mmCIF file of C-alpha atoms in Angstrom:
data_model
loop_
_atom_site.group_PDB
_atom_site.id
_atom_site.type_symbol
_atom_site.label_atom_id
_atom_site.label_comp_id
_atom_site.label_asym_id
_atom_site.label_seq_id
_atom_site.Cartn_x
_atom_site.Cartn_y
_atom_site.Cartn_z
ATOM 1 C CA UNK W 1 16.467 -8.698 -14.451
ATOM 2 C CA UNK W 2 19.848 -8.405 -16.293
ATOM 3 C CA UNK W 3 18.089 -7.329 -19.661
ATOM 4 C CA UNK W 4 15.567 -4.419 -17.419
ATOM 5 C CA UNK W 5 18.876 -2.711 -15.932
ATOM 6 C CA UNK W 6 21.197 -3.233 -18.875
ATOM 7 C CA UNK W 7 20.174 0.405 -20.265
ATOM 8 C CA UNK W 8 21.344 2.051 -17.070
ATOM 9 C CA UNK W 9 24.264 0.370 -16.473
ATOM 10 C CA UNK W 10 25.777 1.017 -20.246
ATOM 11 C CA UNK W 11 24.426 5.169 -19.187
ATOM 12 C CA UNK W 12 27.024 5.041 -16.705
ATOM 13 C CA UNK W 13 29.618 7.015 -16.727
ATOM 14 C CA UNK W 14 31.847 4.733 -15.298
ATOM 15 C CA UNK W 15 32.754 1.203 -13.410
ATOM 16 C CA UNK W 16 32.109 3.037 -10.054
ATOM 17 C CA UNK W 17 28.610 4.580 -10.837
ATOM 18 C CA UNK W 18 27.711 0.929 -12.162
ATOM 19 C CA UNK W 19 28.593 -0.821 -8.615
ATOM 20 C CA UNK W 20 26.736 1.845 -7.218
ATOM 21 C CA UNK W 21 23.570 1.342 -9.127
ATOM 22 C CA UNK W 22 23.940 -2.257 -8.518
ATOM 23 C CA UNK W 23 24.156 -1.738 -4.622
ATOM 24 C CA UNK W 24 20.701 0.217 -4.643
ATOM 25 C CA UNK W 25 19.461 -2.657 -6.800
ATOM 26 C CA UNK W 26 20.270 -4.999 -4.594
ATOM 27 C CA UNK W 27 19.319 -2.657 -1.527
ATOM 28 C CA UNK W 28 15.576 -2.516 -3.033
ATOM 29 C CA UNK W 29 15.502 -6.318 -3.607
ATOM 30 C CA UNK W 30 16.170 -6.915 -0.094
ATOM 31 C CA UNK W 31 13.009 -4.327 0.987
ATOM 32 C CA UNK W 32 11.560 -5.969 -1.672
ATOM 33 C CA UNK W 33 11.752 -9.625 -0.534
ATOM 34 C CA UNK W 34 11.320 -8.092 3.474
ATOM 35 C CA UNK W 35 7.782 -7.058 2.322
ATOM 36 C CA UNK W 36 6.577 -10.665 0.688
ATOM 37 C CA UNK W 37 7.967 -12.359 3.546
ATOM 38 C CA UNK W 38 5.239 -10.185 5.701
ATOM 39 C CA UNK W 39 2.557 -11.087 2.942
ATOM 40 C CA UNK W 40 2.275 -8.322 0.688
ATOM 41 C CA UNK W 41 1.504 -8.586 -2.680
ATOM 42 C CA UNK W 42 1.368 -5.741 -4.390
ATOM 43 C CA UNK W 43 3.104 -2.420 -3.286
ATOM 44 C CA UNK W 44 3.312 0.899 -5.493
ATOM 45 C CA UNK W 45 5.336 4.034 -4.933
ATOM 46 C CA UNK W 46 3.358 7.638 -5.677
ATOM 47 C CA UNK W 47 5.131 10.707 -6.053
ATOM 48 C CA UNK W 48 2.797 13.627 -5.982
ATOM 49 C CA UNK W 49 2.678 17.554 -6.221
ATOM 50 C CA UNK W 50 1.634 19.125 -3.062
ATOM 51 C CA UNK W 51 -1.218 21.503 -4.033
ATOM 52 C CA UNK W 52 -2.630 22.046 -1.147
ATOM 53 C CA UNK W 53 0.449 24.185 0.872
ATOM 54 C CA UNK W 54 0.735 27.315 -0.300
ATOM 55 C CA UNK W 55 4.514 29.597 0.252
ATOM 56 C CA UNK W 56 5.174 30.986 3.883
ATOM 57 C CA UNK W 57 1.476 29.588 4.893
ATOM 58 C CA UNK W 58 2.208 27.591 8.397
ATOM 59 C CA UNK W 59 6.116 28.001 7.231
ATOM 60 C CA UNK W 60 5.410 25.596 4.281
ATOM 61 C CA UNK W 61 7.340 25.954 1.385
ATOM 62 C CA UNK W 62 4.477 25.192 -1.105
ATOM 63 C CA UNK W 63 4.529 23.313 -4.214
ATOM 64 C CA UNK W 64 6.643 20.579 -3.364
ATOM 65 C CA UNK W 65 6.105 16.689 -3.906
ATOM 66 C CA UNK W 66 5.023 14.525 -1.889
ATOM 67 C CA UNK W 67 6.271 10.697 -1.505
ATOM 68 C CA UNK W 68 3.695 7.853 -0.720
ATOM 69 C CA UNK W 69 4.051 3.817 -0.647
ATOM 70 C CA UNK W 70 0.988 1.566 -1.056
ATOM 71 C CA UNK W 71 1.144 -1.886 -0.233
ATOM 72 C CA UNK W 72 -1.699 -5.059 -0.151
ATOM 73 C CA UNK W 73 -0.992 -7.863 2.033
ATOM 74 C CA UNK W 74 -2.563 -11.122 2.760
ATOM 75 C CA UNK W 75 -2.653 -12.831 6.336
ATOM 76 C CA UNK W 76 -3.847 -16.022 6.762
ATOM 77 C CA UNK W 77 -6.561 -16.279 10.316
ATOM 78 C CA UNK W 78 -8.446 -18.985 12.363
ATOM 79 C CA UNK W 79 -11.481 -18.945 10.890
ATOM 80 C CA UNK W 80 -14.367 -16.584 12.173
ATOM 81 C CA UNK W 81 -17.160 -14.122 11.436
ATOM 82 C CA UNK W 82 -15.699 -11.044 9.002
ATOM 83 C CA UNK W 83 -16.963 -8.711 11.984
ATOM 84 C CA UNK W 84 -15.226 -10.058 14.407
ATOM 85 C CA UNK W 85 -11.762 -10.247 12.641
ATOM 86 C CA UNK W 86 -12.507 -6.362 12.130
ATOM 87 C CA UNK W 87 -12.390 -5.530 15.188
ATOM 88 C CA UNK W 88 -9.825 -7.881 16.335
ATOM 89 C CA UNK W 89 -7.281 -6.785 13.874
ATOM 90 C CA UNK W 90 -7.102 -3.225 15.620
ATOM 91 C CA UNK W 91 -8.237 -4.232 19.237
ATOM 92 C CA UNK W 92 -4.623 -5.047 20.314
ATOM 93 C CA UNK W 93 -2.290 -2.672 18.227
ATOM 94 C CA UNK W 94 0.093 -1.026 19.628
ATOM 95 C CA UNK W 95 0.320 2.775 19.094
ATOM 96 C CA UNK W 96 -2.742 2.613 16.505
ATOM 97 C CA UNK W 97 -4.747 6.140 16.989
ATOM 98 C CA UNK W 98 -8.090 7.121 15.442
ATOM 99 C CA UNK W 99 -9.190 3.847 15.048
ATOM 100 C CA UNK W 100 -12.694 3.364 13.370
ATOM 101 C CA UNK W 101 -14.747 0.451 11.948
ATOM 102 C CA UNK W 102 -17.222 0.989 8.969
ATOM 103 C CA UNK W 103 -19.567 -1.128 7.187
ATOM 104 C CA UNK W 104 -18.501 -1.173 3.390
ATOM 105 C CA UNK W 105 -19.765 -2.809 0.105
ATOM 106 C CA UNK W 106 -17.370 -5.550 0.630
ATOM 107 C CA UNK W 107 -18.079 -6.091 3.949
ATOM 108 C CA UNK W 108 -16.660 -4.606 7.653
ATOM 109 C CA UNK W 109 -13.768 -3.212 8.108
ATOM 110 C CA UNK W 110 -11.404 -1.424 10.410
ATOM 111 C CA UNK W 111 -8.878 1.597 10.162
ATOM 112 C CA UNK W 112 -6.266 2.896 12.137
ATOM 113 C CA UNK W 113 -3.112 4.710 11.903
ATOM 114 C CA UNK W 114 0.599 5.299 13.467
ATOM 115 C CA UNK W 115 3.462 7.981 13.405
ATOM 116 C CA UNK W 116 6.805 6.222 13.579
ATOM 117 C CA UNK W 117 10.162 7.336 13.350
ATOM 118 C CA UNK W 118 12.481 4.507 12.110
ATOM 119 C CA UNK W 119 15.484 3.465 14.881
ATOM 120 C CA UNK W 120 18.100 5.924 15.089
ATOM 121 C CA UNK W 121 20.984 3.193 14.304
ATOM 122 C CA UNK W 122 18.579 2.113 10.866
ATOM 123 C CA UNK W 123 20.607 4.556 8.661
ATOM 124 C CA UNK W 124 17.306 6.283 7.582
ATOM 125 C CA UNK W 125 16.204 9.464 8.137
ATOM 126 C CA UNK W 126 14.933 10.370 11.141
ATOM 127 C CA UNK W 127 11.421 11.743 9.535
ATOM 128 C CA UNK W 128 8.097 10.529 11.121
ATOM 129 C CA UNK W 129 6.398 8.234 9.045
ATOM 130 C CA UNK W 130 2.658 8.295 8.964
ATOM 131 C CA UNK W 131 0.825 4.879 8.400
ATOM 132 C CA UNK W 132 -2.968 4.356 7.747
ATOM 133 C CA UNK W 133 -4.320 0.518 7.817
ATOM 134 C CA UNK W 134 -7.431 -0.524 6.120
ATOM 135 C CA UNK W 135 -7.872 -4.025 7.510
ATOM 136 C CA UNK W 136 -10.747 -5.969 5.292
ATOM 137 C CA UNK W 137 -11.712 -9.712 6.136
ATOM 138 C CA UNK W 138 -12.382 -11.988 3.310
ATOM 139 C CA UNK W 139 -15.584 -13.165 2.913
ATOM 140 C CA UNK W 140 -14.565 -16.782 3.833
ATOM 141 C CA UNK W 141 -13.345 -15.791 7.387
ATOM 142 C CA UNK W 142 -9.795 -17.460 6.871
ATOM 143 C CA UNK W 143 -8.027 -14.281 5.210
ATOM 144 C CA UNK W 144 -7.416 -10.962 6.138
ATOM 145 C CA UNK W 145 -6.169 -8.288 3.513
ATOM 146 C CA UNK W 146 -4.436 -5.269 4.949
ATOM 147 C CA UNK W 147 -4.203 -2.168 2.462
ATOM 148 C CA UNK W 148 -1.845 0.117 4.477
ATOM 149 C CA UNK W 149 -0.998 3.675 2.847
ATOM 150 C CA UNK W 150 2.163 5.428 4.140
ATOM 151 C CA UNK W 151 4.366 8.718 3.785
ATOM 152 C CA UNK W 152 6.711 11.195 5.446
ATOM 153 C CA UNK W 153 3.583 13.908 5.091
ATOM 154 C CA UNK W 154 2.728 13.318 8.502
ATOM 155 C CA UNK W 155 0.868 16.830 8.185
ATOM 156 C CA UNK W 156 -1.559 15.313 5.430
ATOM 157 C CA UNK W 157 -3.301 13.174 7.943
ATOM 158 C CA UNK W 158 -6.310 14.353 6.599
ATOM 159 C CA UNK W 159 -5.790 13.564 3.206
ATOM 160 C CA UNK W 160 -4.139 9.894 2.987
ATOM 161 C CA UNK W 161 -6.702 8.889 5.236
ATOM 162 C CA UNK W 162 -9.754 9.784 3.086
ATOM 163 C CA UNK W 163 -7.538 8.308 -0.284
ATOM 164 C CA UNK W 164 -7.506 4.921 2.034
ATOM 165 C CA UNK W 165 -11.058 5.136 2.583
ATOM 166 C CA UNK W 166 -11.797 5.723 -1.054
ATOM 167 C CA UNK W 167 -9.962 2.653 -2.112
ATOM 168 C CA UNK W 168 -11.055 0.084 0.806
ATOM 169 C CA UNK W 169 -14.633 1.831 -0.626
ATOM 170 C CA UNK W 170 -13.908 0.141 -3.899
ATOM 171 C CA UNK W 171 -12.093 -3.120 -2.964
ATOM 172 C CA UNK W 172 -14.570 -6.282 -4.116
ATOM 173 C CA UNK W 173 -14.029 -9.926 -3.459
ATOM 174 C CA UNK W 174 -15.637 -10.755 -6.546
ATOM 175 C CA UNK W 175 -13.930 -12.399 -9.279
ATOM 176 C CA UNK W 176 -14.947 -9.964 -12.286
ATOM 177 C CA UNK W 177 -13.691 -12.680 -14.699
ATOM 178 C CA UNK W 178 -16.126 -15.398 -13.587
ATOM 179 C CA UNK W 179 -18.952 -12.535 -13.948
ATOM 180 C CA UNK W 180 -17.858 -11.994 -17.472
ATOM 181 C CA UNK W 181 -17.776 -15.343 -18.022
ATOM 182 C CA UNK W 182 -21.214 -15.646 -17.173
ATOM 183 C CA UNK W 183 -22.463 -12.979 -19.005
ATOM 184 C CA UNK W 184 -20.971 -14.105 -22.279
ATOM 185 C CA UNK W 185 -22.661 -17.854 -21.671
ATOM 186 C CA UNK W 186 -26.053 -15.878 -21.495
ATOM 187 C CA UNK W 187 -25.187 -13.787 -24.347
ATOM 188 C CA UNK W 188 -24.022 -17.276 -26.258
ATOM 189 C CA UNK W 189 -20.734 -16.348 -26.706
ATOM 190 C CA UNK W 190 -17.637 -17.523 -25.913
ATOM 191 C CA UNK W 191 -15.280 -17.736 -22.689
ATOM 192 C CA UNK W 192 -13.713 -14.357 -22.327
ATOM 193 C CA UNK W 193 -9.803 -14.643 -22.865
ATOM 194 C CA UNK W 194 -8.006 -14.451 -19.397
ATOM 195 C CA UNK W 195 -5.026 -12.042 -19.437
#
């Protein structure tokens, strides 16, 4: 870790901006560790350009970015049917709206969503934060991955939720490495290497 942040703490203009880069480092280790100790496993931050507002529509400014996080997280279940873990995974949660359950190429699934705004006393802003849940049951019955999609654009509803539906669309419980494997045995060839 010492050799990744090395470049930005020799930028610095001095000892003070260096313990203050540290601090955030050590701020986004703790989220960091928060969200593997709830399961996740992967997580990616997306900064895009809003090109959908346009200036002084709906009092919009236009143009602007939007911020998004994407996590992936595993939960381990009691065993049973992929259907039924569908449903049950929205059935009880609180404050989930718009919740739906679809049939996809990997199997059933569920989707919800929820505005929150984080505790006044948190120290973070006070902007709503929109959440949509794809929750996808493994094949075996005892695992349950939740793909959850979340941003401060609470007024592009619309728009994360379809992006969530496009990638629960393409999620596959396949190994594609075994399936190469067993294409190059057919072929004759040799084990693909595993990266």
């Amino acid at each position: 870790m010492r050799t990744a942040i090395e470049p930005f703490l020799d930028s610095a203009p001095d000892d003070g901006a260096r313990q203050r880069f540290l601090a955030h480092v050590a701020g986004g280790q703790q989220l960091l560790a928060a969200l593997v100790e709830a399961g996740t496993t992967h997580c990616s931050i997306g900064l895009h350009r809003d090109d959908i507002s346009h200036p002084g529509k709906d009092g919009e400014a236009g143009g602007g970015f939007l911020f998004s996080l994407f996590t992936v997280s595993w939960r381990d279940i009691a065993p049973t049917a992929p259907a039924v873990t569908a449903a049950r995974a929205v059935a009880g949660a609180e404050g989930h709206t718009n919740i739906e359950y679809l049939e996809l190429p990997c199997g059933p699934a569920s989707f919800s969503e929820t505005v929150r705004t984080p505790n006044a006393d948190s120290g973070l802003p006070q902007d709503p934060v929109l959440q949509v849940f794809a929750h996808l049951p493994h094949p075996d019955g005892k695992r349950l991955v939740v793909l959850t999609l979340g941003t401060t654009a609470v007024r592009r509803r619309a728009e994360y939720r379809s992006l969530l539906h496009q990638i629960a669309e393409n999620v596959s419980f396949e190994d594609p490495l075994l399936e190469m494997e067993a294409l190059a045995k057919a072929e004759g060839g040799s084990r693909p290497p595993r990266g």
